[in-house]
Amino acid sequence: MKVSDLFVAALVNEGVDRIFGIPGEENLAVVEALRTSPIELVVTRHEQAAAFMAATYGRLTGRPGVCLTTLGPGALNLTTGAAYALLGAMPMIMITGQKGILSSRQAQFQIVDVVAAMKPLTKLSRQIVSPHMVPTLVREAFRVAEEERPGAVHLELPEDIAAEAVGDVPLVPPHPVDLPLASTASLDRAAELIRAAQRPLVMLGAAASRPRSTSDLSQFVVRTRLPFFTTQMGKGTVSAGTELYMGTAALSERDYVHEAIERADLIVTVGHDTVEKPPFIMGATGPKVVHVGYLPAHVEQVYFPQAEVVGDLGASLRLLADRLEGKLPNAGALLPLREGILNRIAARATEDRFTPQRLVHDVREVMPADGILALDNGMYKIWFARNYRTRMANTLLLDNALATMGAGLPSAMMAALLHPGRRVMAVCGDGGFMMNSQELETAVRLKLNLVVLIIEDHAYGMIRWKQAVDHFPDFGMTFGNPDFVKYAEAYGAKATRVAEIGRLRDSLEQAFAGGGVHLVIVPIDYSENKRVLVEELQQRLPVID
């Protein structure tokens, strides 16, 4: 047996069923071991897309996704995906090859210190130098990637180590690891503050969307009857169809949901991670904050809680609800604001033009409760975060941490692979789509059922909007596009260009009904950015008690 066989056996031992990537000369021995293993090798067209897919696997399952590349240029193409997983708390293992370390027949050709390059982008970055260390290093890599706070881990396997013969080396069996419970004292302190609050409010953040957390969150809201809002990455943790939902903080201040935030005297933040763009700005005179999380709060200028409950999120919320249920006479104090907030956010959603509000409305109409929407990054992300009402956990995949462009299509592809019986849609701007559009070939080859909505404005729209808001001249933000219909057809996909807004819903329905990979291209009227997000919201003055 070669070390490469032992390495792949260790991956099988961890339950790995798919690996995404682009192999190279330096990991051919690993590829051969994969060929005879139960692991499926999914070849992508760019290493970045492989990392995005592996990270999304981790996000949706809670188990580390795995990607594979060669040395040097291939490995460095993983760096954006590594940061995406690290900031987004998505468990992922990156495996890269390297030239031989026992001899140097090719001198420094293609050699980059990838282990060092990956250290600031990962929780752990290690080179495997001993055959007998393979089982323990692989087990440690998966343990570190998955434990709180989840993220990316990198393992480098040089080609000469991979090709070495090795005897019988026992694998390290995985085992369940239970998270610690919050202390009784911290639960009592938090409960006392919440019971004393006159206008309490709950915020659900990014860590609340971990697959293991969501049922306990729903029960906490039901038992306490506390109104809640979400961060962008906390959307879906509790159904937005409930009468306690107050909105999503897509902006840091001045949006309509901030009427409730500004009036609150206490906010219970559940799973908040300060890698997200701040959902509200703490100040000396604002509401007190109780932080409930897997880990202690990361204190920032805009976030400094007065109390913390640290431990297994689900268990903490159950124990906290035990102390609060039926003892919160002021639980609904902010609910009278709900109807006004939600009505103003939903205003003008059915106008007969290609506004962001209308796009969100029509997409919501065609997506069932369990349908998965994967957003790339652009101006439309703010509108989907504000206006798209989620009904199940992890059905709106957006990145409010690294907030990179180019991840929307690969993320949607991963969701479609994991959930072939559910509707999956990628929503991309024309700028972000073209950054990984080559993965259309991968999607077609994998026979995925996937709709890709391309919002076309021939510009980097969000930065162009910021440029205008800051009173800079309109410069350097526009570009041309290919004919997206012909572009899709060249890959073996289908495409529809929608010229009238009244045809959008039917076009999306037909795209889903037809199966396969289908692009739907629409224009966008971004004049609403200025009208709503600047002019309208500037007229809404903060509430001062």
Coordinates of N, CA and C in Angstrom, one line a residue, residues 24-147:
G24 N -3.4 17.6 -10.4 CA -2.2 17.9 -11.1 C -1.2 16.8 -11.0
E25 N 0.0 17.0 -11.7 CA 1.0 16.0 -11.7 C 1.4 15.5 -10.3
E26 N 1.4 16.5 -9.4 CA 2.0 16.1 -8.0 C 1.0 15.3 -7.2
N27 N -0.3 15.2 -7.6 CA -1.2 14.4 -6.8 C -1.8 13.3 -7.6
L28 N -1.1 12.8 -8.7 CA -1.6 11.7 -9.5 C -1.8 10.4 -8.7
A29 N -0.9 10.2 -7.7 CA -1.0 9.0 -6.9 C -2.3 9.0 -6.0
V30 N -2.6 10.2 -5.6 CA -3.9 10.4 -4.8 C -5.1 10.2 -5.7
V31 N -5.0 10.7 -6.9 CA -6.1 10.5 -7.9 C -6.3 9.1 -8.2
E32 N -5.2 8.3 -8.4 CA -5.4 6.9 -8.6 C -6.0 6.2 -7.4
A33 N -5.6 6.6 -6.2 CA -6.3 6.0 -5.0 C -7.8 6.3 -5.0
L34 N -8.1 7.5 -5.4 CA -9.5 7.9 -5.4 C -10.3 7.1 -6.5
R35 N -9.7 6.8 -7.6 CA -10.3 6.0 -8.6 C -10.9 4.7 -8.1
T36 N -10.2 4.1 -7.2 CA -10.7 2.8 -6.7 C -11.4 2.9 -5.3
S37 N -11.7 4.1 -4.9 CA -12.3 4.3 -3.6 C -13.8 4.6 -3.9
P38 N -14.6 4.7 -2.8 CA -16.0 5.1 -3.0 C -16.2 6.6 -3.1
I39 N -15.2 7.4 -3.1 CA -15.3 8.8 -3.1 C -15.4 9.3 -4.6
E40 N -16.4 10.1 -4.8 CA -16.6 10.7 -6.2 C -15.7 11.9 -6.4
L41 N -14.9 11.9 -7.4 CA -14.1 13.1 -7.8 C -14.9 14.0 -8.7
V42 N -15.2 15.2 -8.3 CA -16.0 16.1 -9.1 C -15.0 17.1 -9.7
V43 N -14.7 17.0 -11.0 CA -13.7 17.9 -11.6 C -14.4 19.2 -12.0
T44 N -13.8 20.3 -11.5 CA -14.3 21.7 -11.8 C -13.5 22.3 -12.9
R45 N -13.8 23.5 -13.3 CA -13.1 24.2 -14.3 C -12.1 25.3 -13.8
H46 N -12.2 25.5 -12.5 CA -11.3 26.5 -11.8 C -11.3 26.0 -10.3
E47 N -10.1 26.2 -9.7 CA -9.9 25.7 -8.4 C -10.8 26.6 -7.4
Q48 N -11.0 27.8 -7.7 CA -11.8 28.7 -6.8 C -13.2 28.1 -6.7
A49 N -13.7 27.7 -7.8 CA -15.1 27.1 -7.8 C -15.1 25.8 -6.9
A50 N -14.0 25.0 -7.0 CA -14.0 23.8 -6.2 C -14.0 24.2 -4.7
A51 N -13.3 25.2 -4.3 CA -13.3 25.6 -2.9 C -14.7 26.2 -2.5
F52 N -15.3 27.0 -3.4 CA -16.7 27.5 -3.0 C -17.7 26.3 -2.9
M53 N -17.5 25.3 -3.7 CA -18.5 24.2 -3.6 C -18.2 23.4 -2.3
A54 N -16.9 23.1 -2.0 CA -16.6 22.4 -0.8 C -17.0 23.2 0.5
A55 N -16.8 24.5 0.5 CA -17.3 25.3 1.6 C -18.8 25.3 1.8
T56 N -19.5 25.3 0.7 CA -21.0 25.3 0.7 C -21.5 23.9 1.2
Y57 N -20.7 22.9 0.8 CA -21.1 21.5 1.4 C -21.0 21.6 2.9
G58 N -19.9 22.2 3.4 CA -19.8 22.3 4.9 C -20.9 23.2 5.5
R59 N -21.2 24.2 4.8 CA -22.3 25.1 5.3 C -23.6 24.4 5.4
L60 N -23.9 23.6 4.4 CA -25.2 23.0 4.4 C -25.3 21.7 5.2
T61 N -24.2 21.0 5.4 CA -24.3 19.7 6.1 C -23.7 19.8 7.5
G62 N -22.8 20.8 7.8 CA -22.1 20.8 9.1 C -20.9 19.9 9.1
R63 N -20.6 19.2 8.0 CA -19.4 18.3 7.9 C -18.5 19.0 6.9
P64 N -17.2 18.8 7.1 CA -16.2 19.5 6.2 C -16.4 19.0 4.7
G65 N -16.5 19.9 3.8 CA -16.3 19.6 2.4 C -14.9 19.6 2.0
V66 N -14.5 18.9 1.0 CA -13.1 18.6 0.6 C -12.9 19.0 -0.8
C67 N -11.7 19.8 -1.0 CA -11.3 20.1 -2.4 C -9.8 19.8 -2.6
L68 N -9.4 19.6 -3.8 CA -8.1 19.1 -4.2 C -7.5 19.9 -5.3
T69 N -6.3 20.3 -5.2 CA -5.6 20.9 -6.3 C -4.1 20.5 -6.3
T70 N -3.4 20.9 -7.3 CA -2.0 20.6 -7.4 C -1.3 21.7 -6.6
L71 N 0.0 21.8 -6.9 CA 0.9 22.8 -6.1 C 0.8 24.2 -6.7
G72 N 1.5 25.1 -6.2 CA 1.8 26.4 -6.8 C 0.5 27.1 -7.3
P73 N 0.4 27.3 -8.6 CA -0.7 28.1 -9.1 C -2.1 27.5 -8.8
G74 N -2.2 26.2 -8.8 CA -3.5 25.6 -8.5 C -3.8 25.8 -7.0
A75 N -2.9 25.6 -6.2 CA -3.1 25.8 -4.7 C -3.5 27.2 -4.4
L76 N -2.8 28.2 -5.0 CA -3.0 29.6 -4.7 C -4.4 30.0 -5.2
N77 N -4.9 29.3 -6.2 CA -6.3 29.6 -6.6 C -7.3 29.3 -5.6
L78 N -7.0 28.6 -4.6 CA -7.9 28.2 -3.5 C -8.0 29.4 -2.4
T79 N -7.1 30.4 -2.5 CA -7.1 31.3 -1.4 C -8.4 32.1 -1.1
T80 N -9.0 32.5 -2.2 CA -10.3 33.2 -2.0 C -11.3 32.3 -1.3
G81 N -11.4 31.0 -1.8 CA -12.3 30.0 -1.2 C -11.9 29.8 0.3
A82 N -10.6 29.8 0.6 CA -10.2 29.6 2.0 C -10.7 30.7 2.9
A83 N -10.6 31.9 2.4 CA -11.1 33.1 3.2 C -12.6 33.1 3.3
Y84 N -13.2 32.6 2.2 CA -14.7 32.5 2.2 C -15.2 31.6 3.3
A85 N -14.5 30.4 3.4 CA -14.8 29.4 4.4 C -14.5 29.9 5.8
L86 N -13.3 30.5 5.9 CA -12.8 31.0 7.3 C -13.7 32.1 7.8
L87 N -14.0 33.1 7.0 CA -14.8 34.2 7.5 C -16.3 33.7 7.7
G88 N -16.7 32.9 6.8 CA -18.1 32.4 6.8 C -18.4 31.3 7.7
A89 N -17.4 30.8 8.4 CA -17.5 29.7 9.4 C -18.0 28.4 8.7
M90 N -17.4 28.0 7.6 CA -17.9 26.8 6.9 C -16.7 25.8 6.9
P91 N -17.0 24.6 7.5 CA -15.9 23.6 7.6 C -15.5 23.1 6.2
M92 N -14.2 23.1 6.0 CA -13.7 22.7 4.7 C -12.2 22.2 4.8
I93 N -11.9 21.2 4.1 CA -10.5 20.7 4.0 C -10.0 20.9 2.6
M94 N -8.8 21.5 2.5 CA -8.1 21.8 1.2 C -6.9 20.9 1.2
I95 N -6.8 20.1 0.1 CA -5.7 19.2 -0.1 C -4.9 19.6 -1.3
T96 N -3.6 19.9 -1.1 CA -2.8 20.3 -2.2 C -1.6 19.4 -2.4
G97 N -1.1 19.3 -3.6 CA 0.1 18.6 -3.9 C 1.4 19.5 -3.7
Q98 N 2.5 18.8 -3.8 CA 3.8 19.6 -3.8 C 4.9 18.7 -4.4
K99 N 5.9 19.4 -4.9 CA 7.1 18.7 -5.4 C 7.7 17.8 -4.3
G100 N 8.5 16.8 -4.7 CA 9.1 16.0 -3.7 C 10.0 16.8 -2.7
I101 N 10.0 16.3 -1.5 CA 10.8 17.0 -0.4 C 12.0 16.3 0.0
L102 N 12.1 15.0 -0.5 CA 13.3 14.2 -0.2 C 14.4 14.4 -1.2
S103 N 14.1 14.9 -2.4 CA 15.0 15.2 -3.4 C 14.5 16.4 -4.2
S104 N 15.3 17.0 -5.1 CA 14.9 18.2 -5.7 C 15.3 18.2 -7.2
R105 N 14.7 17.3 -8.0 CA 15.1 17.1 -9.4 C 14.6 18.2 -10.3
Q106 N 13.7 19.0 -9.8 CA 13.2 20.1 -10.6 C 13.5 21.5 -10.0
A107 N 14.4 21.5 -9.1 CA 14.9 22.7 -8.4 C 13.6 23.4 -7.8
Q108 N 13.5 24.7 -8.1 CA 12.4 25.5 -7.5 C 11.2 25.7 -8.4
F109 N 11.1 24.9 -9.5 CA 10.1 25.1 -10.5 C 8.7 24.9 -9.8
Q110 N 7.9 25.9 -10.0 CA 6.5 26.0 -9.5 C 6.4 25.9 -7.9
I111 N 7.4 26.0 -7.2 CA 7.4 25.8 -5.8 C 7.1 27.2 -5.1
V112 N 6.0 27.2 -4.4 CA 5.6 28.3 -3.5 C 5.4 27.7 -2.1
D113 N 5.7 28.4 -1.1 CA 5.4 27.9 0.3 C 3.9 28.0 0.6
V114 N 3.2 27.1 0.1 CA 1.7 27.1 0.2 C 1.3 26.9 1.7
V115 N 2.0 26.2 2.4 CA 1.6 26.0 3.8 C 1.7 27.3 4.6
A116 N 2.7 28.1 4.3 CA 2.8 29.4 4.9 C 1.8 30.4 4.4
A117 N 1.5 30.3 3.1 CA 0.5 31.2 2.4 C -0.9 31.0 3.0
M118 N -1.2 29.7 3.3 CA -2.5 29.4 3.8 C -2.7 29.6 5.3
K119 N -1.6 29.8 6.1 CA -1.8 30.0 7.5 C -2.7 31.1 7.9
P120 N -2.6 32.3 7.4 CA -3.6 33.3 7.8 C -5.0 33.2 7.3
L121 N -5.2 32.2 6.4 CA -6.5 32.0 5.8 C -7.2 30.7 6.3
T122 N -6.6 30.0 7.2 CA -7.1 28.8 7.7 C -7.0 28.6 9.2
K123 N -7.6 27.6 9.8 CA -7.5 27.3 11.2 C -6.2 26.5 11.4
L124 N -5.8 25.8 10.4 CA -4.6 24.9 10.5 C -4.1 24.7 9.1
S125 N -2.7 24.7 8.9 CA -2.1 24.5 7.6 C -0.9 23.6 7.9
R126 N -0.9 22.4 7.4 CA 0.2 21.5 7.7 C 0.7 20.7 6.4
Q127 N 2.0 20.4 6.4 CA 2.5 19.5 5.4 C 2.7 18.1 6.0
I128 N 2.4 17.1 5.2 CA 2.6 15.7 5.7 C 3.9 15.3 5.3
V129 N 4.8 14.9 6.2 CA 6.2 14.6 5.9 C 6.5 13.1 6.3
S130 N 5.6 12.5 7.0 CA 5.8 11.1 7.5 C 4.6 10.3 7.2
P131 N 4.8 9.1 6.6 CA 3.7 8.2 6.3 C 2.8 7.9 7.5
H132 N 3.5 7.7 8.6 CA 2.8 7.2 9.8 C 2.0 8.3 10.5
M133 N 2.2 9.6 10.0 CA 1.4 10.7 10.6 C 0.1 10.9 9.8
V134 N -0.1 10.2 8.7 CA -1.3 10.4 7.9 C -2.6 10.3 8.7
P135 N -2.9 9.2 9.4 CA -4.2 9.0 10.0 C -4.4 10.1 11.1
T136 N -3.4 10.4 11.9 CA -3.6 11.4 12.9 C -3.8 12.8 12.4
L137 N -3.0 13.2 11.3 CA -3.2 14.5 10.7 C -4.5 14.7 10.0
V138 N -5.0 13.6 9.4 CA -6.3 13.7 8.7 C -7.4 13.9 9.8
R139 N -7.3 13.1 10.8 CA -8.3 13.1 11.9 C -8.3 14.5 12.5
E140 N -7.1 15.0 12.8 CA -7.0 16.4 13.4 C -7.5 17.4 12.5
A141 N -7.3 17.3 11.2 CA -7.7 18.3 10.2 C -9.3 18.4 10.2
F142 N -9.9 17.2 10.2 CA -11.4 17.2 10.2 C -11.9 17.7 11.6
R143 N -11.3 17.4 12.7 CA -11.7 17.8 14.0 C -11.7 19.4 14.1
V144 N -10.5 19.9 13.6 CA -10.3 21.4 13.7 C -11.3 22.1 12.8
A145 N -11.5 21.6 11.6 CA -12.4 22.3 10.6 C -13.8 22.3 11.1
E146 N -14.2 21.3 11.8 CA -15.6 21.2 12.2 C -15.9 21.8 13.6
E147 N -14.9 21.9 14.5 CA -15.2 22.4 15.8 C -15.5 23.9 15.8

